[in-house]
Every structure is written in structure tokens, then in C-alpha cells.
PDB file of C-alpha atoms in Angstrom:
ATOM      1  CA  MET A   1      26.690  19.224   2.580  1.00  0.00           C
ATOM      2  CA  ARG A   2      24.733  17.091   0.510  1.00  0.00           C
ATOM      3  CA  ARG A   3      20.806  16.557   0.823  1.00  0.00           C
ATOM      4  CA  ALA A   4      19.093  13.331   0.528  1.00  0.00           C
ATOM      5  CA  GLY A   5      16.622  14.822  -1.980  1.00  0.00           C
ATOM      6  CA  LYS A   6      12.995  13.380  -2.583  1.00  0.00           C
ATOM      7  CA  TYR A   7      14.361   9.867  -3.174  1.00  0.00           C
ATOM      8  CA  ARG A   8      15.691   9.595   0.278  1.00  0.00           C
ATOM      9  CA  HIS A   9      13.884   6.464   1.317  1.00  0.00           C
ATOM     10  CA  ARG A  10      15.213   2.647  -0.487  1.00  0.00           C
ATOM     11  CA  VAL A  11      12.832  -0.371  -1.219  1.00  0.00           C
ATOM     12  CA  THR A  12      13.462  -3.743  -2.689  1.00  0.00           C
ATOM     13  CA  LEU A  13      10.862  -4.866  -5.196  1.00  0.00           C
ATOM     14  CA  GLN A  14       9.781  -8.565  -5.038  1.00  0.00           C
ATOM     15  CA  ALA A  15       8.114 -10.331  -7.679  1.00  0.00           C
ATOM     16  CA  PHE A  16       6.284 -13.707  -7.058  1.00  0.00           C
ATOM     17  CA  THR A  17       8.291 -16.488  -9.041  1.00  0.00           C
ATOM     18  CA  LEU A  18       8.709 -20.303  -9.795  1.00  0.00           C
ATOM     19  CA  VAL A  19      11.715 -21.794  -7.380  1.00  0.00           C
ATOM     20  CA  ARG A  20      12.521 -25.668  -7.985  1.00  0.00           C
ATOM     21  CA  ASP A  21      12.171 -27.280  -4.537  1.00  0.00           C
ATOM     22  CA  GLN A  22      14.495 -30.007  -3.382  1.00  0.00           C
ATOM     23  CA  LEU A  23      12.478 -32.735  -4.344  1.00  0.00           C
ATOM     24  CA  GLY A  24      12.462 -31.598  -7.983  1.00  0.00           C
ATOM     25  CA  GLY A  25       8.890 -29.782  -7.514  1.00  0.00           C
ATOM     26  CA  ASP A  26       8.300 -26.223  -8.434  1.00  0.00           C
ATOM     27  CA  ARG A  27       6.575 -23.828  -5.859  1.00  0.00           C
ATOM     28  CA  LYS A  28       6.010 -20.196  -5.714  1.00  0.00           C
ATOM     29  CA  ALA A  29       8.004 -18.091  -3.593  1.00  0.00           C
ATOM     30  CA  TRP A  30       9.042 -14.155  -3.233  1.00  0.00           C
ATOM     31  CA  SER A  31      12.338 -13.372  -4.898  1.00  0.00           C
ATOM     32  CA  ASP A  32      13.905  -9.854  -5.261  1.00  0.00           C
ATOM     33  CA  TRP A  33      13.268  -7.950  -8.288  1.00  0.00           C
ATOM     34  CA  HIS A  34      15.193  -5.070  -7.791  1.00  0.00           C
ATOM     35  CA  LYS A  35      16.917  -3.934  -4.506  1.00  0.00           C
ATOM     36  CA  ASP A  36      17.962  -0.635  -3.300  1.00  0.00           C
ATOM     37  CA  VAL A  37      15.415   1.114  -5.642  1.00  0.00           C
ATOM     38  CA  PRO A  38      15.125   5.307  -4.200  1.00  0.00           C
ATOM     39  CA  ALA A  39      12.073   6.132  -3.336  1.00  0.00           C
ATOM     40  CA  GLU A  40       9.645   8.468  -1.617  1.00  0.00           C
ATOM     41  CA  VAL A  41       7.699   6.918   0.888  1.00  0.00           C
ATOM     42  CA  VAL A  42       4.576   8.703   2.042  1.00  0.00           C
ATOM     43  CA  PRO A  43       1.701   7.459   4.984  1.00  0.00           C
ATOM     44  CA  LEU A  44      -1.641   8.756   3.480  1.00  0.00           C
ATOM     45  CA  SER A  45      -3.646  11.079   5.781  1.00  0.00           C
ATOM     46  CA  GLY A  46      -7.170  10.233   6.632  1.00  0.00           C
ATOM     47  CA  ARG A  47      -8.644  12.120   3.740  1.00  0.00           C
ATOM     48  CA  GLU A  48      -6.335  10.588   0.932  1.00  0.00           C
ATOM     49  CA  PHE A  49      -6.695   7.075   2.506  1.00  0.00           C
ATOM     50  CA  THR A  50     -10.246   7.162   2.320  1.00  0.00           C
ATOM     51  CA  ALA A  51      -9.937   8.304  -1.844  1.00  0.00           C
ATOM     52  CA  ALA A  52      -7.638   5.435  -2.399  1.00  0.00           C
ATOM     53  CA  SER A  53      -8.965   3.191  -1.122  1.00  0.00           C
ATOM     54  CA  ALA A  54     -11.948   3.718  -2.634  1.00  0.00           C
ATOM     55  CA  GLU A  55     -10.548   3.844  -5.635  1.00  0.00           C
ATOM     56  CA  HIS A  56      -7.750   1.136  -5.289  1.00  0.00           C
ATOM     57  CA  GLY A  57      -9.130  -1.410  -2.283  1.00  0.00           C
ATOM     58  CA  GLN A  58      -7.395  -0.803   0.888  1.00  0.00           C
ATOM     59  CA  VAL A  59      -4.392   1.524   0.511  1.00  0.00           C
ATOM     60  CA  THR A  60      -1.795   2.747   3.299  1.00  0.00           C
ATOM     61  CA  ALA A  61       0.805   4.502   1.565  1.00  0.00           C
ATOM     62  CA  ARG A  62       2.222   5.628  -1.737  1.00  0.00           C
ATOM     63  CA  MET A  63       5.818   5.435  -2.890  1.00  0.00           C
ATOM     64  CA  GLU A  64       7.543   7.058  -5.530  1.00  0.00           C
ATOM     65  CA  ILE A  65      10.086   5.318  -7.251  1.00  0.00           C
ATOM     66  CA  PRO A  66      11.859   6.759 -10.636  1.00  0.00           C
ATOM     67  CA  TYR A  67      10.358   4.780 -13.624  1.00  0.00           C
ATOM     68  CA  LEU A  68      11.287   1.113 -13.985  1.00  0.00           C
ATOM     69  CA  PRO A  69       9.374  -0.831 -16.763  1.00  0.00           C
ATOM     70  CA  GLY A  70       7.756  -3.888 -15.832  1.00  0.00           C
ATOM     71  CA  VAL A  71       6.457  -2.936 -12.464  1.00  0.00           C
ATOM     72  CA  LEU A  72       3.336  -4.899 -11.798  1.00  0.00           C
ATOM     73  CA  ASN A  73       0.167  -4.811  -9.245  1.00  0.00           C
ATOM     74  CA  THR A  74       1.470  -8.409  -8.470  1.00  0.00           C
ATOM     75  CA  MET A  75       4.696  -7.352  -7.045  1.00  0.00           C
ATOM     76  CA  ARG A  76       5.551  -6.614  -3.319  1.00  0.00           C
ATOM     77  CA  VAL A  77       7.507  -4.003  -1.508  1.00  0.00           C
ATOM     78  CA  MET A  78       9.878  -4.174   1.161  1.00  0.00           C
ATOM     79  CA  PHE A  79      10.846  -0.939   3.147  1.00  0.00           C
ATOM     80  CA  ASP A  80      12.248  -0.533   6.465  1.00  0.00           C
ATOM     81  CA  GLY A  81      11.422  -4.561   7.378  1.00  0.00           C
ATOM     82  CA  GLN A  82       7.399  -3.943   6.312  1.00  0.00           C
ATOM     83  CA  VAL A  83       6.018  -5.653   3.608  1.00  0.00           C
ATOM     84  CA  TYR A  84       3.372  -4.248   1.361  1.00  0.00           C
ATOM     85  CA  ALA A  85       1.375  -5.027  -1.525  1.00  0.00           C
ATOM     86  CA  VAL A  86       1.145  -2.977  -4.447  1.00  0.00           C
ATOM     87  CA  ARG A  87      -2.744  -2.422  -5.029  1.00  0.00           C
ATOM     88  CA  ALA A  88      -1.620  -0.007  -8.236  1.00  0.00           C
ATOM     89  CA  VAL A  89       0.845   0.848 -10.026  1.00  0.00           C
ATOM     90  CA  LEU A  90       0.300   4.648 -11.366  1.00  0.00           C
ATOM     91  CA  PRO A  91       2.932   5.557 -14.200  1.00  0.00           C
ATOM     92  CA  ASP A  92       3.798   9.422 -14.879  1.00  0.00           C
ATOM     93  CA  PRO A  93       1.450  10.546 -17.832  1.00  0.00           C
ATOM     94  CA  THR A  94       3.638  12.448 -19.617  1.00  0.00           C
ATOM     95  CA  ALA A  95       7.386  12.112 -19.436  1.00  0.00           C
ATOM     96  CA  ARG A  96       7.975   8.377 -17.554  1.00  0.00           C
ATOM     97  CA  SER A  97      10.163  10.058 -15.391  1.00  0.00           C
ATOM     98  CA  HIS A  98       8.324   7.972 -12.276  1.00  0.00           C
ATOM     99  CA  ILE A  99       6.028   5.884 -10.745  1.00  0.00           C
ATOM    100  CA  ASN A 100       3.417   6.066  -7.829  1.00  0.00           C
ATOM    101  CA  LEU A 101       2.509   2.889  -6.214  1.00  0.00           C
ATOM    102  CA  MET A 102      -0.066   2.536  -4.055  1.00  0.00           C
ATOM    103  CA  VAL A 103       0.468   0.251  -1.142  1.00  0.00           C
ATOM    104  CA  ASP A 104      -0.912  -1.851   1.887  1.00  0.00           C
ATOM    105  CA  ALA A 105       0.607  -2.784   4.616  1.00  0.00           C
ATOM    106  CA  GLY A 106       0.245  -5.571   6.592  1.00  0.00           C
ATOM    107  CA  VAL A 107      -0.672  -7.608   4.158  1.00  0.00           C
ATOM    108  CA  SER A 108       0.092 -12.006   3.990  1.00  0.00           C
ATOM    109  CA  ASP A 109       3.174 -13.713   2.960  1.00  0.00           C
ATOM    110  CA  GLY A 110       1.392 -14.470  -0.656  1.00  0.00           C
TER     111      GLY A 110
END
């Protein structure tokens, strides 16, 4: 029997981009940057929440994903129908094997 392993969740990373509208003007909109990214999604405990929020602003969860170059704290994550703003991108300092995203749930649409 195959086990799901550490990265048992799937998330979509989105970036704010310029999109041409029907009148020929440009407007900003969220678009998928990477879909179906394997992830470990961990809601923060009370103690972790307090420590992370003091360092990175309002943070409600940590999402670990395999290393992807180009992930920025201006992006957002879609997970299980919920939008999360990326508050901090914390790369693995040794091997570039993963990235920790400190995220905040319930953010506005941009």
C-alpha cells in the first residue's frame, strides 16, 4: 500500500499579473503560476502563531513545498478553496530541497 508521505496536500501558487481587458487596457489579476504543487500544510499552534506573527506580520499557517525558484512573498496560495497571502518565503538554507511559506488566511482579493 502506498503512503501519501509528507507532501500529501496540493496547492496552487498564484501571481499578480497584468491582463489585457476587452477595451485594450491593462488591469491586474491573479493568475496561476504553478498548479498542483505538493505541500505540507500546517496550521500554527497558539505559541507558533504568536512567534511567527511577531516576526512576519499576521501568519496563520506554514506550508512546506519542494524547492521552486522564483517564489515571492507577493504571491498567494490557493488551498482547499481558501486563499492565503504569502507573508514570508523561507528557503531551506542548506540544500535547496524545500521552501517554507508563512501564510495568512482570509485575505482580500488583491
